[in-house]
Short mmCIF file of C-alpha atoms in Angstrom, two decimals:
data_model
loop_
_atom_site.label_atom_id
_atom_site.label_comp_id
_atom_site.label_asym_id
_atom_site.label_seq_id
_atom_site.Cartn_x
_atom_site.Cartn_y
_atom_site.Cartn_z
CA MET A 1121 -2.85 213.48 -35.72
CA PRO A 1122 -2.02 214.23 -32.09
CA ALA A 1123 -4.07 213.02 -29.17
CA THR A 1124 -4.39 215.84 -26.63
CA HIS A 1125 -5.18 215.63 -22.95
CA ALA A 1126 -4.78 217.62 -19.75
CA PRO A 1127 -1.33 219.15 -19.34
CA SER A 1128 1.39 216.70 -18.33
CA TRP A 1129 3.29 218.50 -15.60
CA GLY A 1130 6.23 216.15 -16.05
CA SER A 1131 6.60 217.39 -19.63
CA LEU A 1132 6.97 220.96 -18.38
CA ILE A 1133 10.64 220.18 -17.71
CA TYR A 1134 11.23 220.44 -21.46
CA VAL A 1135 9.84 223.98 -21.46
CA ILE A 1136 11.76 224.90 -18.33
CA ILE A 1137 15.19 223.79 -19.63
CA PRO A 1138 15.57 226.50 -22.33
CA ILE A 1139 14.08 229.11 -19.99
CA TRP A 1140 16.61 228.11 -17.32
CA SER A 1141 19.48 228.12 -19.80
CA GLY A 1142 18.61 231.59 -21.09
CA CYS A 1143 18.14 232.98 -17.57
CA VAL A 1144 21.54 231.66 -16.44
CA TRP A 1145 23.16 233.26 -19.50
CA LEU A 1146 21.40 236.59 -18.94
CA ALA A 1147 22.19 236.57 -15.21
CA MET A 1148 25.86 236.00 -16.05
CA LEU A 1149 25.91 238.94 -18.47
CA LEU A 1150 24.10 241.28 -16.07
CA GLY A 1151 26.30 240.22 -13.15
CA MET A 1152 29.48 240.92 -15.10
CA LEU A 1153 28.20 244.21 -16.54
CA LEU A 1154 26.94 245.52 -13.19
CA TRP A 1155 30.19 244.52 -11.47
CA TRP A 1156 32.24 246.48 -14.00
CA THR A 1157 29.96 249.56 -14.24
CA VAL A 1158 28.46 249.91 -10.74
CA GLU A 1159 30.73 248.05 -8.36
CA GLU A 1160 34.05 249.04 -9.92
CA GLY A 1161 33.04 252.27 -11.69
CA SER A 1162 33.96 251.17 -15.25
CA PRO A 1163 37.71 250.88 -14.71
CA TYR A 1164 40.33 250.16 -17.35
CA LEU A 1165 41.03 246.42 -17.25
CA ALA A 1166 44.32 244.77 -18.16
CA PRO A 1167 43.07 243.03 -21.36
CA MET A 1168 41.59 246.28 -22.76
CA ARG A 1169 43.31 248.14 -25.62
CA ARG A 1170 44.83 251.58 -25.25
CA ASN A 1171 41.93 253.56 -26.78
CA GLN A 1172 39.19 251.26 -25.46
CA THR A 1173 36.74 252.48 -22.80
CA ILE A 1174 33.97 249.87 -23.12
CA ALA A 1175 35.01 246.43 -21.89
CA TYR A 1176 34.43 243.26 -23.85
CA ILE A 1177 32.64 240.47 -22.01
CA SER A 1178 35.90 238.54 -22.08
CA ASP A 1179 37.80 241.50 -20.60
CA ILE A 1180 35.59 241.37 -17.52
CA GLY A 1181 35.70 237.57 -17.52
CA ALA A 1182 39.49 237.62 -17.46
CA ASP A 1183 39.51 239.49 -14.14
CA SER A 1184 38.25 238.40 -10.73
CA LEU A 1185 34.94 237.22 -12.22
CA GLN A 1186 36.52 234.45 -14.30
CA PRO A 1187 35.18 231.68 -11.98
CA LEU A 1188 31.65 233.07 -12.49
CA PHE A 1189 32.27 233.32 -16.24
CA ILE A 1190 33.38 229.69 -16.41
CA ALA A 1191 30.66 228.27 -14.14
CA MET A 1192 27.62 230.10 -15.48
CA GLY A 1193 28.78 229.96 -19.10
CA THR A 1194 29.24 226.20 -18.83
CA VAL A 1195 25.86 225.64 -17.15
CA SER A 1196 24.13 227.71 -19.82
CA VAL A 1197 25.60 226.03 -22.90
CA VAL A 1198 25.40 222.49 -21.50
CA SER A 1199 21.72 222.92 -20.60
CA PHE A 1200 21.12 224.46 -24.03
CA ASP A 1201 22.69 221.44 -25.73
CA ILE A 1202 20.29 219.26 -23.73
CA VAL A 1203 17.49 221.23 -25.42
CA PHE A 1204 18.65 220.07 -28.88
CA ILE A 1205 18.91 216.47 -27.68
CA ALA A 1206 15.46 216.66 -26.03
CA GLU A 1207 13.95 218.01 -29.25
CA ARG A 1208 15.29 215.01 -31.19
CA TRP A 1209 14.05 212.59 -28.49
CA LEU A 1210 10.55 214.07 -28.34
CA ARG A 1211 10.14 213.89 -32.11
CA HIS A 1212 11.34 210.30 -32.05
CA ARG A 1213 8.87 209.44 -29.28
CA GLY A 1214 5.98 211.22 -31.01
CA LYS A 1215 5.53 213.92 -28.35
CA LEU A 1216 6.32 216.56 -31.00
CA ALA A 1217 5.44 216.56 -34.70
CA PRO A 1218 7.58 213.64 -35.95
CA ASN A 1219 10.19 213.74 -38.66
CA THR A 1220 8.87 212.30 -41.93
CA SER A 1221 12.24 211.40 -43.46
CA TRP A 1222 15.78 210.40 -42.57
CA PHE A 1223 16.94 213.69 -44.10
CA GLN A 1224 15.05 215.63 -41.42
CA LYS A 1225 16.51 213.41 -38.72
CA GLY A 1226 19.96 214.03 -40.18
CA LEU A 1227 19.41 217.78 -39.97
CA SER A 1228 18.45 217.43 -36.31
CA ILE A 1229 21.55 215.36 -35.56
CA CYS A 1230 23.77 217.89 -37.37
CA ALA A 1231 22.21 220.65 -35.25
CA ILE A 1232 23.07 218.69 -32.09
CA ILE A 1233 26.68 218.18 -33.19
CA ALA A 1234 27.11 221.85 -34.15
CA SER A 1235 25.66 222.98 -30.82
CA ILE A 1236 28.08 220.71 -28.93
CA VAL A 1237 30.99 222.20 -30.90
CA GLY A 1238 29.73 225.69 -30.05
CA ALA A 1239 29.46 224.76 -26.37
CA ILE A 1240 33.03 223.44 -26.34
CA GLY A 1241 34.17 226.71 -27.87
CA LEU A 1242 32.42 228.73 -25.14
CA ILE A 1243 33.76 226.59 -22.31
CA LEU A 1244 37.31 226.81 -23.64
CA LEU A 1245 37.17 230.57 -24.19
CA THR A 1246 36.03 231.12 -20.59
CA CYS A 1247 38.99 229.07 -19.36
CA LEU A 1248 41.52 230.59 -21.78
CA ASN A 1249 41.16 234.28 -20.90
CA ASP A 1250 42.16 236.96 -23.38
CA LEU A 1251 44.85 238.28 -21.03
CA HIS A 1252 47.14 235.25 -21.13
CA HIS A 1253 45.77 233.28 -24.12
CA ASP A 1254 44.75 235.98 -26.58
CA LYS A 1255 45.01 233.97 -29.83
CA ALA A 1256 43.44 230.79 -28.45
CA HIS A 1257 40.65 232.84 -26.85
CA ASP A 1258 39.77 234.54 -30.13
CA ALA A 1259 39.77 231.18 -31.95
CA CYS A 1260 37.39 229.71 -29.35
CA LEU A 1261 35.13 232.75 -29.71
CA VAL A 1262 34.84 232.07 -33.45
CA ILE A 1263 34.07 228.41 -32.75
CA PHE A 1264 31.38 229.37 -30.22
CA ILE A 1265 29.59 231.83 -32.48
CA ALA A 1266 29.97 229.71 -35.63
CA GLY A 1267 28.84 226.53 -33.85
CA TYR A 1268 25.54 227.97 -32.71
CA ILE A 1269 24.84 229.82 -35.95
CA VAL A 1270 25.42 226.58 -37.90
CA SER A 1271 23.21 224.66 -35.46
CA ALA A 1272 20.51 227.31 -35.96
CA ILE A 1273 20.78 226.84 -39.73
CA PHE A 1274 20.28 223.08 -39.41
CA ILE A 1275 17.38 223.35 -36.96
CA CYS A 1276 15.79 226.04 -39.12
CA TRP A 1277 16.16 223.81 -42.17
CA GLU A 1278 14.58 220.90 -40.27
CA TYR A 1279 11.62 223.06 -39.19
CA GLN A 1280 11.13 224.24 -42.76
CA ARG A 1281 10.86 220.63 -43.95
CA LEU A 1282 8.61 219.71 -41.03
CA GLY A 1283 6.31 222.63 -41.83
CA ILE A 1284 5.74 221.26 -45.33
CA HIS A 1285 4.48 217.92 -43.97
CA HIS A 1286 2.73 219.31 -40.86
CA ARG A 1287 1.02 222.41 -42.20
CA GLN A 1288 -1.60 222.27 -39.45
CA HIS A 1289 1.03 223.08 -36.80
CA ARG A 1290 1.50 226.87 -36.89
CA ILE A 1291 4.10 226.70 -34.14
CA LEU A 1292 6.58 225.20 -36.62
CA ARG A 1293 6.25 228.22 -38.91
CA ILE A 1294 6.53 230.66 -36.01
CA SER A 1295 9.64 228.93 -34.69
CA PHE A 1296 11.13 228.77 -38.19
CA TRP A 1297 10.86 232.55 -38.66
CA ILE A 1298 12.21 233.27 -35.18
CA LYS A 1299 15.28 231.14 -35.81
CA LEU A 1300 15.78 232.49 -39.32
CA THR A 1301 15.71 236.03 -37.90
CA PHE A 1302 18.31 234.97 -35.32
CA ILE A 1303 20.59 233.59 -38.05
CA PHE A 1304 20.61 236.75 -40.15
CA THR A 1305 20.81 239.10 -37.16
CA GLU A 1306 23.63 237.29 -35.38
CA LEU A 1307 25.55 236.68 -38.60
CA GLY A 1308 25.36 240.36 -39.51
CA LEU A 1309 26.43 241.44 -36.01
CA ALA A 1310 29.26 238.90 -35.96
CA ILE A 1311 30.60 240.25 -39.26
CA ALA A 1312 30.30 243.82 -37.95
CA PHE A 1313 32.09 242.81 -34.73
CA GLY A 1314 34.98 241.28 -36.67
CA VAL A 1315 35.34 244.24 -39.03
CA LEU A 1316 35.17 246.83 -36.24
CA ALA A 1317 37.72 244.99 -34.12
CA ASP A 1318 40.03 244.64 -37.11
CA LYS A 1319 39.77 248.40 -37.77
CA ASP A 1320 40.62 249.10 -34.10
CA HIS A 1321 37.12 250.46 -33.35
CA TYR A 1322 37.14 248.59 -30.08
CA ASN A 1323 34.27 250.41 -28.35
CA ALA A 1324 31.87 249.82 -31.25
CA ALA A 1325 33.04 246.20 -31.43
CA ALA A 1326 32.41 245.79 -27.70
CA VAL A 1327 28.85 247.09 -28.10
CA CYS A 1328 28.29 244.56 -30.93
CA GLU A 1329 29.58 241.77 -28.71
CA TRP A 1330 27.20 242.65 -25.87
CA VAL A 1331 24.25 242.86 -28.28
CA ILE A 1332 25.17 239.48 -29.82
CA ALA A 1333 25.25 237.93 -26.33
CA LEU A 1334 21.89 239.44 -25.34
CA ILE A 1335 20.16 238.28 -28.55
CA TYR A 1336 21.56 234.79 -27.92
CA ALA A 1337 19.54 234.67 -24.67
CA PHE A 1338 16.29 235.35 -26.56
CA TYR A 1339 17.21 232.68 -29.11
CA VAL A 1340 17.60 230.14 -26.30
CA TRP A 1341 14.22 231.13 -24.88
CA SER A 1342 12.57 230.61 -28.27
CA PHE A 1343 12.96 226.84 -27.82
CA ALA A 1344 10.48 226.93 -24.94
CA ILE A 1345 7.82 227.68 -27.56
CA ASP A 1346 8.83 224.56 -29.50
CA PHE A 1347 8.20 222.32 -26.49
CA ILE A 1348 4.73 223.63 -25.62
CA PRO A 1349 2.95 220.96 -27.78
CA ALA A 1350 4.75 218.23 -25.79
CA VAL A 1351 2.99 219.40 -22.61
CA ARG A 1352 -0.51 218.76 -24.02
CA THR A 1353 0.18 216.06 -26.60
CA ARG A 1354 0.04 212.37 -25.81
CA HIS A 1355 1.35 211.12 -29.14
CA TYR A 1356 1.70 212.03 -32.79
CA ALA A 1357 0.92 209.00 -34.97
CA SER A 1358 3.52 209.28 -37.71
CA LYS A 1359 2.97 208.10 -41.27
CA GLU A 1360 5.82 205.65 -40.78
CA THR A 1361 4.06 204.05 -37.79
CA GLU A 1362 0.72 203.85 -39.63
CA LEU A 1363 2.40 202.21 -42.63
CA GLU A 1364 4.12 199.65 -40.44
CA MET A 1365 0.81 198.77 -38.74
CA ALA A 1366 -1.02 198.43 -42.07
CA THR A 1367 1.73 196.21 -43.51
CA ALA A 1368 1.69 193.96 -40.43
CA MET A 1369 -2.12 193.60 -40.61
CA GLU A 1370 -1.92 192.74 -44.32
CA GLN A 1371 0.70 190.06 -43.74
CA GLU A 1372 -1.31 188.57 -40.88
CA SER A 1373 -4.42 188.29 -43.11
CA TRP A 1374 -2.44 186.55 -45.85
CA GLN A 1375 -1.06 184.09 -43.29
CA ARG A 1376 -4.64 183.25 -42.24
CA GLY A 1377 -5.59 182.45 -45.85
CA TRP A 1378 -7.37 185.66 -46.77
CA ASN A 1379 -6.67 187.76 -49.85
CA GLY A 1380 -5.61 190.75 -47.80
CA SER A 1381 -7.03 192.49 -44.72
CA ALA A 1382 -9.73 194.32 -46.70
CA MET A 1383 -11.36 191.03 -47.82
CA GLU A 1384 -11.12 189.56 -44.33
CA GLN A 1385 -12.68 192.66 -42.78
CA GLY A 1386 -15.48 192.66 -45.37
CA THR A 1387 -16.28 188.99 -44.80
CA TYR A 1388 -16.22 189.52 -41.05
CA ASN A 1389 -18.63 192.48 -41.26
CA GLY A 1390 -21.00 190.49 -43.50
CA ARG A 1391 -21.18 187.56 -41.13
CA VAL A 1392 -21.74 189.77 -38.12
CA GLY A 1393 -24.60 191.52 -39.99
CA GLN A 1394 -26.23 188.11 -40.60
CA GLY A 1395 -26.00 187.19 -36.92
CA VAL A 1396 -23.20 184.66 -37.41
CA PRO A 1397 -20.88 184.74 -34.38
CA GLU A 1398 -17.24 185.41 -35.23
CA PRO A 1399 -14.14 185.76 -33.10
CA ALA A 1400 -12.90 189.32 -32.64
CA ARG A 1401 -10.48 190.60 -35.26
CA ASN A 1402 -7.54 192.83 -34.56
CA PHE A 1403 -8.52 195.74 -36.82
#
């Protein structure tokens, strides 16, 4: 069970990181979209196809805003990867509901690895613009989307297993459903994007891409909810920790000549009740 106390302002950093990451991503998207629509009047850009009138994010990022695309995209995905690492660390330290098996820990580690792969894909696609590196750019786009969808699957799977062992924590169920919704929504939109682009419906594909990017921001923000318990929770005593403590106490009693800690505790309580002084026991 967790021990709660007044909010730890230092722990708020864990809530702030996903909020910051999502805000940087959204600011990048809005900056690029407003530059193309308002500042430039929705011009035809060099990477755009002949019958295309709505620019892809990468079309705008291949122009004069490529430095912004690289910088803000990198800041967003790197800070988001820190969120996955922080989640693993806080569960290990007992600040969040702890993992109850190595399988759950493995799912968390797989989510971290997949998110790092997705981040590498995003960073590379911002550097390899679709004007001069069309094939490589498209491959990196697939890596970016696939990496974060796979990481969402692993983190969702971990939360599902955690929810079974920590039924009292509703936040795990809420977060599970949010991330599951993200998986199905983004996967469906990604398939639609690929099909539309392949059929040369570039405007519809561009709309799908912008929607995918916007939903991604809300997915990043959803991790702020996951870290809220860490702000008010001192420590979750895991079953593993309790078992280790009980085993150590049992071994110590046997070493002192008692037939287990239960007998030693019972004898100690009996003597104290009779007024016989006894040294303090570590129970």
